[in-house]
Coordinates of N, CA and C in Angstrom, one line a residue:
V1 N -22.1 41.9 34.2 CA -21.2 41.0 34.9 C -20.4 41.7 35.9
V2 N -20.4 41.2 37.2 CA -19.7 41.8 38.3 C -18.4 41.0 38.5
I3 N -17.2 41.7 38.5 CA -15.9 41.0 38.6 C -15.3 41.2 40.0
T4 N -14.8 40.2 40.6 CA -14.0 40.3 41.8 C -12.7 39.6 41.5
K5 N -11.7 39.9 42.3 CA -10.4 39.4 42.1 C -9.6 39.2 43.4
S6 N -8.5 38.5 43.2 CA -7.6 38.3 44.4 C -6.7 39.5 44.6
S7 N -6.3 40.1 43.5 CA -5.4 41.3 43.6 C -5.4 42.0 42.2
E8 N -4.9 43.2 42.2 CA -4.8 43.9 40.9 C -3.9 45.1 41.0
S9 N -3.4 45.5 39.9 CA -2.6 46.7 39.8 C -3.6 47.9 39.8
S10 N -3.2 49.0 40.4 CA -4.1 50.2 40.4 C -4.4 50.7 39.0
T11 N -3.5 50.5 38.1 CA -3.6 51.0 36.7 C -4.1 50.0 35.7
L12 N -4.1 48.7 36.1 CA -4.5 47.6 35.2 C -5.4 46.7 36.0
P13 N -6.7 47.1 36.2 CA -7.6 46.3 37.0 C -8.1 45.0 36.3
A14 N -8.7 44.2 37.2 CA -9.2 42.9 36.7 C -10.4 43.1 35.6
A15 N -11.1 44.2 35.7 CA -12.2 44.5 34.8 C -11.7 44.5 33.3
N16 N -10.4 44.7 33.1 CA -9.8 44.7 31.8 C -10.0 43.4 31.0
V17 N -10.2 42.3 31.7 CA -10.3 41.0 31.0 C -11.5 40.9 30.1
I18 N -12.5 41.9 30.3 CA -13.6 41.9 29.4 C -13.8 43.2 28.7
D19 N -12.7 44.0 28.7 CA -12.7 45.3 28.0 C -12.5 45.0 26.5
D20 N -13.2 45.9 25.6 CA -13.1 45.7 24.2 C -11.7 46.0 23.7
Q21 N -10.9 46.8 24.3 CA -9.6 47.2 23.8 C -8.6 46.2 24.2
M22 N -7.9 45.6 23.2 CA -7.0 44.5 23.4 C -5.7 44.9 24.1
T23 N -5.4 46.2 24.1 CA -4.2 46.7 24.8 C -4.3 46.7 26.3
K24 N -5.5 46.5 26.8 CA -5.7 46.5 28.2 C -5.6 45.1 28.8
V25 N -5.0 45.0 29.9 CA -4.8 43.7 30.6 C -5.1 43.8 32.1
W26 N -5.4 42.6 32.7 CA -5.4 42.6 34.2 C -4.0 42.2 34.6
R27 N -3.4 43.0 35.5 CA -2.1 42.7 36.1 C -2.3 42.4 37.6
T28 N -1.9 41.3 38.0 CA -2.0 40.9 39.4 C -1.1 41.8 40.3
G29 N -1.4 41.8 41.6 CA -0.6 42.4 42.6 C 0.5 41.5 43.0
T30 N 1.2 41.8 44.2 CA 2.3 41.0 44.7 C 2.0 40.6 46.2
S31 N 0.7 40.6 46.5 CA 0.4 40.3 47.9 C 0.1 38.8 48.2
T32 N -0.1 38.0 47.1 CA -0.5 36.6 47.3 C 0.0 35.8 46.0
A33 N 0.3 34.6 46.2 CA 0.6 33.7 45.1 C -0.6 33.1 44.5
A34 N -1.7 32.9 45.3 CA -2.9 32.3 44.8 C -3.8 33.5 44.2
E35 N -3.9 33.5 42.9 CA -4.7 34.5 42.2 C -5.9 34.0 41.6
Y36 N -7.0 34.8 41.5 CA -8.2 34.5 40.8 C -8.9 35.7 40.3
V37 N -9.8 35.5 39.3 CA -10.8 36.5 38.9 C -12.1 35.8 38.8
S38 N -13.1 36.3 39.4 CA -14.4 35.7 39.5 C -15.5 36.5 38.7
F39 N -16.5 35.9 38.1 CA -17.5 36.5 37.4 C -18.9 36.2 37.9
D40 N -19.6 37.2 38.3 CA -21.0 37.0 38.7 C -21.8 37.3 37.5
L41 N -22.4 36.3 36.9 CA -23.2 36.4 35.7 C -24.6 36.8 35.9
G42 N -25.0 36.9 37.2 CA -26.4 37.4 37.4 C -27.4 36.3 37.5
A43 N -27.2 35.1 36.8 CA -28.1 34.0 36.8 C -27.3 32.8 36.4
S44 N -27.8 31.6 36.7 CA -27.1 30.4 36.2 C -26.9 30.4 34.7
T45 N -25.7 30.1 34.3 CA -25.4 30.3 32.8 C -24.6 29.0 32.4
A46 N -24.9 28.5 31.3 CA -24.2 27.3 30.8 C -22.8 27.6 30.3
A47 N -21.9 26.7 30.4 CA -20.5 26.8 29.9 C -20.0 25.5 29.5
T48 N -19.3 25.4 28.4 CA -18.6 24.2 28.0 C -17.2 24.4 27.6
A49 N -16.7 25.7 27.7 CA -15.3 26.0 27.3 C -14.8 27.2 28.0
A50 N -13.5 27.3 28.2 CA -12.9 28.5 28.8 C -11.6 28.8 28.0
I51 N -11.3 30.1 27.9 CA -10.1 30.5 27.2 C -9.4 31.6 28.0
I52 N -8.0 31.5 28.1 CA -7.2 32.5 28.6 C -6.3 33.0 27.5
H53 N -6.4 34.3 27.2 CA -5.7 34.8 26.0 C -4.8 36.0 26.4
A54 N -3.6 36.1 25.7 CA -2.7 37.2 25.9 C -2.2 37.2 27.3
H55 N -1.6 36.2 27.8 CA -1.2 36.1 29.2 C 0.3 36.0 29.4
T56 N 0.7 36.2 30.7 CA 2.1 36.0 31.0 C 2.3 34.9 32.1
I57 N 1.3 34.0 32.2 CA 1.4 32.9 33.2 C 2.5 32.0 32.8
L58 N 3.4 31.6 33.7 CA 4.6 30.9 33.4 C 4.4 29.4 33.6
V59 N 5.3 28.6 32.9 CA 5.2 27.1 33.1 C 5.4 26.7 34.5
G60 N 6.1 27.5 35.3 CA 6.3 27.2 36.7 C 5.2 27.5 37.6
D61 N 4.2 28.2 37.1 CA 2.9 28.4 37.9 C 2.1 27.2 37.9
S62 N 1.1 27.1 38.8 CA 0.4 25.8 38.9 C -1.1 26.1 39.1
A63 N -1.8 25.0 39.0 CA -3.3 24.9 39.3 C -4.0 26.0 38.6
I64 N -3.9 26.0 37.2 CA -4.7 26.9 36.4 C -6.0 26.3 36.1
I65 N -7.1 26.7 36.8 CA -8.3 26.0 36.8 C -9.5 26.9 36.6
V66 N -10.6 26.2 36.2 CA -11.9 26.8 36.1 C -12.8 26.3 37.2
K67 N -13.4 27.2 38.0 CA -14.2 26.8 39.1 C -15.7 27.4 38.9
G68 N -16.6 26.7 39.5 CA -18.0 27.2 39.5 C -18.6 27.2 40.9
S69 N -19.6 28.0 41.1 CA -20.2 28.1 42.4 C -21.7 28.6 42.2
T70 N -22.5 28.2 43.2 CA -23.9 28.7 43.2 C -24.1 29.8 44.3
D71 N -23.1 30.0 45.2 CA -23.2 30.9 46.3 C -22.0 31.8 46.4
N72 N -21.3 32.2 45.3 CA -20.2 33.1 45.3 C -19.0 32.5 46.1
F73 N -18.8 31.2 45.9 CA -17.6 30.5 46.5 C -17.6 30.5 48.0
S74 N -18.8 30.4 48.6 CA -18.9 30.3 50.0 C -18.8 28.8 50.4
A75 N -20.0 28.1 50.3 CA -20.0 26.7 50.6 C -19.8 25.9 49.3
S76 N -20.3 26.5 48.2 CA -20.2 25.8 46.9 C -18.9 26.3 46.1
N77 N -18.0 25.3 45.8 CA -16.7 25.7 45.2 C -16.3 24.4 44.4
V78 N -16.7 24.4 43.2 CA -16.5 23.1 42.4 C -15.4 23.4 41.3
T79 N -14.4 22.5 41.2 CA -13.4 22.5 40.2 C -14.0 21.9 38.9
V80 N -14.1 22.7 37.9 CA -14.8 22.3 36.6 C -13.8 21.7 35.7
A81 N -12.6 22.3 35.5 CA -11.6 21.8 34.6 C -10.2 22.4 34.9
T82 N -9.2 21.8 34.5 CA -7.8 22.3 34.7 C -7.1 22.5 33.3
F83 N -6.6 23.6 33.1 CA -5.9 24.0 31.9 C -4.5 23.2 31.8
A84 N -4.1 22.9 30.6 CA -2.8 22.5 30.3 C -2.0 23.8 30.0
W85 N -0.9 24.1 30.6 CA -0.2 25.3 30.4 C 0.3 25.4 28.9
S86 N 0.2 26.7 28.4 CA 0.7 27.0 27.1 C 1.2 28.4 27.1
A87 N 2.2 28.8 26.5 CA 2.7 30.1 26.4 C 1.8 31.0 25.5
G88 N 1.0 30.3 24.6 CA 0.0 31.0 23.8 C -1.3 31.0 24.4
T89 N -2.4 31.1 23.6 CA -3.7 31.0 24.1 C -4.0 29.7 24.7
M90 N -4.6 29.7 25.9 CA -4.9 28.4 26.6 C -6.4 28.2 26.5
L91 N -6.8 27.0 26.0 CA -8.2 26.7 25.7 C -8.5 25.3 26.3
I92 N -9.7 25.2 26.9 CA -10.1 23.9 27.5 C -11.6 23.8 27.3
T93 N -12.0 22.6 26.9 CA -13.5 22.3 26.8 C -13.8 21.2 27.8
F94 N -15.1 21.2 28.2 CA -15.5 20.3 29.3 C -17.0 20.0 29.2
T95 N -17.4 19.0 29.9 CA -18.9 18.7 29.9 C -19.7 19.9 30.4
S96 N -20.8 20.1 29.8 CA -21.6 21.3 30.1 C -21.9 21.4 31.6
V97 N -21.7 22.6 32.2 CA -22.1 23.0 33.5 C -22.9 24.2 33.5
A98 N -23.5 24.5 34.6 CA -24.3 25.8 34.7 C -24.1 26.4 36.1
Y99 N -23.6 27.5 36.2 CA -23.3 28.2 37.4 C -23.6 29.7 37.3
R100 N -24.0 30.4 38.3 CA -24.1 31.8 38.3 C -22.7 32.4 38.5
Y101 N -21.8 31.8 39.3 CA -20.5 32.3 39.5 C -19.4 31.4 38.9
L102 N -18.5 32.0 38.1 CA -17.5 31.2 37.5 C -16.1 31.9 37.8
R103 N -15.1 31.2 37.9 CA -13.8 31.7 38.3 C -12.6 31.1 37.6
I104 N -11.7 31.9 37.2 CA -10.4 31.4 36.7 C -9.4 31.6 37.8
A105 N -8.7 30.6 38.2 CA -7.7 30.7 39.3 C -6.4 30.0 38.9
F106 N -5.3 30.5 39.5 CA -4.0 30.0 39.3 C -3.1 30.4 40.4
T107 N -2.0 29.6 40.6 CA -1.0 29.9 41.7 C 0.3 30.3 41.1
K108 N 0.8 31.5 41.4 CA 2.1 31.9 40.8 C 3.2 31.2 41.6
A109 N 4.4 31.1 40.9 CA 5.5 30.5 41.5 C 6.0 31.3 42.8
S110 N 5.7 32.6 42.8 CA 6.1 33.4 44.0 C 5.1 34.5 44.1
S111 N 4.7 34.8 45.4 CA 3.7 35.9 45.6 C 4.2 37.3 45.1
G112 N 5.6 37.5 45.1 CA 6.1 38.8 44.8 C 6.2 39.0 43.3
E113 N 5.7 38.1 42.5 CA 5.7 38.3 41.0 C 4.4 38.7 40.5
K114 N 4.3 39.4 39.4 CA 3.1 39.8 38.7 C 2.8 39.0 37.5
R115 N 1.5 38.8 37.2 CA 1.1 38.2 35.9 C 0.1 39.0 35.2
D116 N 0.1 39.0 33.9 CA -0.9 39.7 33.1 C -1.8 38.7 32.4
I117 N -3.1 39.0 32.3 CA -4.1 38.3 31.5 C -4.8 39.3 30.6
G118 N -4.8 39.1 29.3 CA -5.5 40.1 28.4 C -7.0 39.8 28.3
R119 N -7.4 38.6 28.1 CA -8.8 38.3 27.9 C -9.1 36.9 28.6
I120 N -10.3 36.8 29.1 CA -10.8 35.5 29.6 C -12.2 35.4 29.0
L121 N -12.5 34.3 28.4 CA -13.8 34.0 27.8 C -14.3 32.7 28.4
I122 N -15.5 32.6 28.9 CA -16.1 31.4 29.4 C -17.5 31.3 28.9
G123 N -17.8 30.2 28.2 CA -19.1 30.1 27.6 C -19.2 28.8 26.9
T124 N -20.1 28.7 25.9 CA -20.4 27.5 25.1 C -19.6 27.5 23.8
Y125 N -19.3 26.3 23.3 CA -18.6 26.2 22.0 C -19.4 25.3 21.1
T126 N -19.1 25.5 19.8 CA -19.8 24.7 18.8 C -18.7 23.9 18.0
Y127 N -18.9 22.6 17.9 CA -18.0 21.7 17.2 C -18.6 21.4 15.8
I128 N -17.8 21.7 14.7 CA -18.3 21.5 13.4 C -17.6 20.2 12.8
D129 N -18.4 19.3 12.3 CA -17.8 18.0 11.9 C -16.8 18.1 10.7
E130 N -17.0 19.1 9.9 CA -16.1 19.3 8.7 C -15.5 20.7 8.8
L131 N -14.3 20.8 8.1 CA -13.6 22.1 8.1 C -14.3 23.2 7.3
P132 N -14.0 24.5 7.6 CA -14.7 25.5 6.8 C -14.2 25.6 5.4
D133 N -15.0 26.3 4.6 CA -14.7 26.4 3.2 C -13.5 27.4 3.0
Y134 N -12.3 26.9 2.8 CA -11.1 27.7 2.7 C -11.2 28.7 1.5
D135 N -11.9 28.2 0.4 CA -12.0 29.1 -0.8 C -13.0 30.2 -0.6
G136 N -13.7 30.1 0.6 CA -14.8 31.1 0.8 C -14.3 32.3 1.6
W137 N -13.0 32.4 1.9 CA -12.4 33.5 2.7 C -12.3 34.7 1.8
E138 N -12.8 35.8 2.3 CA -12.8 37.1 1.5 C -12.3 38.2 2.5
E139 N -11.5 39.1 2.0 CA -11.0 40.2 2.8 C -11.0 41.5 2.0
A140 N -11.5 42.5 2.6 CA -11.7 43.8 1.9 C -11.5 44.9 2.9
K141 N -11.3 46.1 2.4 CA -11.2 47.3 3.2 C -12.6 47.8 3.6
D142 N -12.7 48.1 4.9 CA -14.0 48.7 5.4 C -13.8 50.2 5.4
E143 N -14.3 50.9 4.4 CA -14.1 52.3 4.2 C -15.0 53.1 5.1
R144 N -14.3 53.9 6.0 CA -15.0 54.6 7.1 C -15.1 56.1 6.8
S145 N -14.6 56.6 5.6 CA -14.6 58.0 5.3 C -16.0 58.5 5.1
E146 N -16.2 59.8 5.3 CA -17.6 60.3 5.3 C -17.6 61.6 4.4
T147 N -18.5 61.7 3.5 CA -18.7 62.8 2.6 C -19.7 63.8 3.3
L148 N -19.3 65.0 3.4 CA -20.1 66.0 4.1 C -20.3 67.2 3.1
T149 N -21.3 68.1 3.5 CA -21.6 69.3 2.7 C -21.6 70.5 3.6
T150 N -20.9 71.6 3.2 CA -20.8 72.8 4.0 C -22.1 73.6 3.8
A151 N -22.3 74.6 4.6 CA -23.4 75.5 4.5 C -23.5 76.1 3.2
A152 N -22.4 76.4 2.5 CA -22.4 77.0 1.2 C -22.6 76.0 0.1
G153 N -22.8 74.7 0.4 CA -23.0 73.7 -0.6 C -21.8 73.0 -1.2
Q154 N -20.6 73.3 -0.6 CA -19.4 72.6 -1.1 C -19.3 71.2 -0.4
T155 N -19.0 70.2 -1.1 CA -18.8 68.9 -0.5 C -17.4 68.6 -0.3
Y156 N -17.1 67.9 0.8 CA -15.7 67.5 1.1 C -15.8 66.1 1.8
S157 N -14.6 65.4 1.9 CA -14.6 64.1 2.5 C -13.8 64.2 3.8
E158 N -14.3 63.6 4.9 CA -13.6 63.5 6.1 C -12.9 62.1 6.1
L159 N -11.6 62.1 5.9 CA -10.9 60.8 5.8 C -10.8 60.1 7.2
R160 N -11.1 58.9 7.2 CA -11.0 58.1 8.5 C -10.2 56.8 8.1
T161 N -9.6 56.2 9.1 CA -8.8 55.0 8.9 C -9.7 53.9 8.4
S162 N -9.2 53.2 7.4 CA -9.9 52.1 6.9 C -9.5 50.8 7.6
G163 N -10.5 50.0 8.0 CA -10.2 48.8 8.7 C -10.3 47.6 7.8
R164 N -9.8 46.4 8.2 CA -10.0 45.2 7.4 C -11.3 44.6 7.7
R165 N -12.0 44.1 6.7 CA -13.2 43.4 6.9 C -13.1 42.0 6.3
A166 N -13.2 41.0 7.1 CA -13.0 39.6 6.7 C -14.3 38.8 6.8
T167 N -14.6 38.0 5.8 CA -15.8 37.1 5.9 C -15.3 35.7 5.5
A168 N -16.0 34.7 6.1 CA -15.7 33.3 5.7 C -17.0 32.5 5.7
R169 N -17.2 31.7 4.6 CA -18.3 30.8 4.5 C -18.1 29.5 5.2
I170 N -18.9 29.2 6.2 CA -18.8 28.0 6.9 C -20.1 27.2 6.7
S171 N -20.1 26.4 5.6 CA -21.3 25.7 5.2 C -21.8 24.7 6.2
K172 N -20.9 24.1 6.9 CA -21.2 23.0 7.8 C -21.7 23.5 9.2
M173 N -21.7 24.8 9.5 CA -22.2 25.3 10.7 C -23.7 25.4 10.7
A174 N -24.4 24.9 11.7 CA -25.8 24.9 11.7 C -26.3 26.4 11.7
Q175 N -27.4 26.6 11.0 CA -27.9 28.0 10.9 C -28.3 28.5 12.3
A176 N -28.7 27.6 13.2 CA -29.0 28.1 14.6 C -27.8 28.7 15.3
D177 N -26.6 28.1 15.0 CA -25.4 28.6 15.6 C -25.0 29.9 15.0
K178 N -25.2 30.1 13.7 CA -24.9 31.3 13.0 C -25.8 32.4 13.6
D179 N -27.1 32.1 13.7 CA -28.1 33.0 14.3 C -27.7 33.5 15.7
A180 N -27.1 32.5 16.5 CA -26.8 32.8 17.8 C -25.7 33.9 17.9
I181 N -24.7 33.8 16.9 CA -23.6 34.8 16.9 C -24.2 36.2 16.6
W182 N -25.1 36.2 15.6 CA -25.6 37.5 15.3 C -26.5 38.1 16.4
A183 N -27.2 37.2 17.1 CA -28.0 37.6 18.2 C -27.2 38.2 19.3
M184 N -26.0 37.7 19.5 CA -25.1 38.2 20.5 C -24.6 39.6 20.0
R185 N -24.3 39.8 18.8 CA -24.0 41.1 18.3 C -25.1 42.1 18.5
D186 N -26.3 41.7 18.1 CA -27.4 42.7 18.2 C -27.8 43.0 19.6
S187 N -27.6 42.1 20.5 CA -28.0 42.4 21.9 C -26.9 43.3 22.6
M188 N -25.7 43.2 22.2 CA -24.6 43.9 22.9 C -24.4 45.3 22.2
Q189 N -24.7 45.4 20.9 CA -24.5 46.7 20.2 C -23.1 47.2 20.3
T190 N -22.1 46.3 20.3 CA -20.7 46.7 20.4 C -19.8 45.6 19.7
V191 N -18.5 45.8 19.8 CA -17.6 44.8 19.2 C -17.4 43.7 20.2
N192 N -17.7 42.5 19.8 CA -17.6 41.3 20.7 C -16.6 40.3 20.3
P193 N -15.7 39.9 21.2 CA -14.7 38.9 20.8 C -15.2 37.5 20.9
W194 N -14.8 36.6 20.0 CA -15.0 35.2 20.1 C -13.9 34.5 19.4
F195 N -13.7 33.2 19.7 CA -12.6 32.5 19.2 C -13.0 31.4 18.2
F196 N -12.1 31.2 17.2 CA -12.4 30.2 16.2 C -11.1 29.4 16.0
Q197 N -11.3 28.1 16.1 CA -10.2 27.1 16.0 C -10.5 26.2 14.8
V198 N -9.6 26.3 13.8 CA -9.9 25.5 12.6 C -9.7 24.0 12.8
D199 N -8.7 23.6 13.5 CA -8.3 22.2 13.8 C -8.4 22.0 15.3
Q200 N -9.4 21.3 15.8 CA -9.5 21.1 17.2 C -8.3 20.3 17.8
S201 N -7.7 19.5 16.9 CA -6.5 18.7 17.4 C -5.2 19.5 17.3
G202 N -5.2 20.7 16.7 CA -4.0 21.5 16.5 C -3.7 22.2 17.8
P203 N -2.5 22.9 17.8 CA -2.1 23.6 19.0 C -3.0 24.8 19.3
S204 N -3.1 25.1 20.6 CA -4.0 26.2 21.0 C -3.6 27.5 20.5
D205 N -2.3 27.7 20.2 CA -1.9 29.0 19.7 C -2.3 29.2 18.2
M206 N -3.0 28.2 17.6 CA -3.6 28.4 16.3 C -5.0 28.8 16.4
T207 N -5.5 29.1 17.6 CA -6.9 29.6 17.8 C -6.9 31.1 17.4
V208 N -7.9 31.5 16.6 CA -7.9 32.8 16.1 C -9.0 33.6 16.9
L209 N -8.6 34.8 17.3 CA -9.6 35.7 18.0 C -10.2 36.6 16.9
W210 N -11.6 36.5 16.9 CA -12.3 37.2 15.9 C -13.2 38.3 16.6
Y211 N -13.6 39.3 15.9 CA -14.5 40.3 16.5 C -15.8 40.3 15.6
V212 N -16.9 40.3 16.3 CA -18.2 40.4 15.6 C -18.7 41.8 15.9
K213 N -19.0 42.6 14.9 CA -19.6 43.9 15.1 C -20.7 44.2 14.1

């Protein structure tokens, strides 16, 4: 993915919106009120949803939109959807589109102000007719310590921080959708973020950010 932007801080570039580390954000500059970040996906790619997560966009800002283009926003510049502002995670779904170039754009109340965006996700979503199995939630420690042996034959443990490992059974999700999630993991060979919203009619700040690894 090739990212272009309207402006950025020298220490917090736009590339951070797809970085694995959640502490990294894109911080806009102060040269323009009209801000955007564009994604060249390399080929026409389907999308039915967009998410802006961990942001400081204010209610006084305007025109928070998803755009698509076939020629890097030269002659082709289509407004796909407009977000409803929220202080928390902003999520919008729309009729399926397919573009090589996708863009999130918004207009700040003043060009001299800065805004942060932690993550942007644009892609497809799956709607499940019934809620997940709440009694199927399990959480355990992911033990990362390692047992080693010295040249003299003595064993010792190298202690590492244990992380949380959570699993949930979602019986109503089609197996093809589950397979697609694991295929994403296998193809990227890294930690990949995705969002899970239990109640589609609930507030967007109840959308949960998960990591598949």
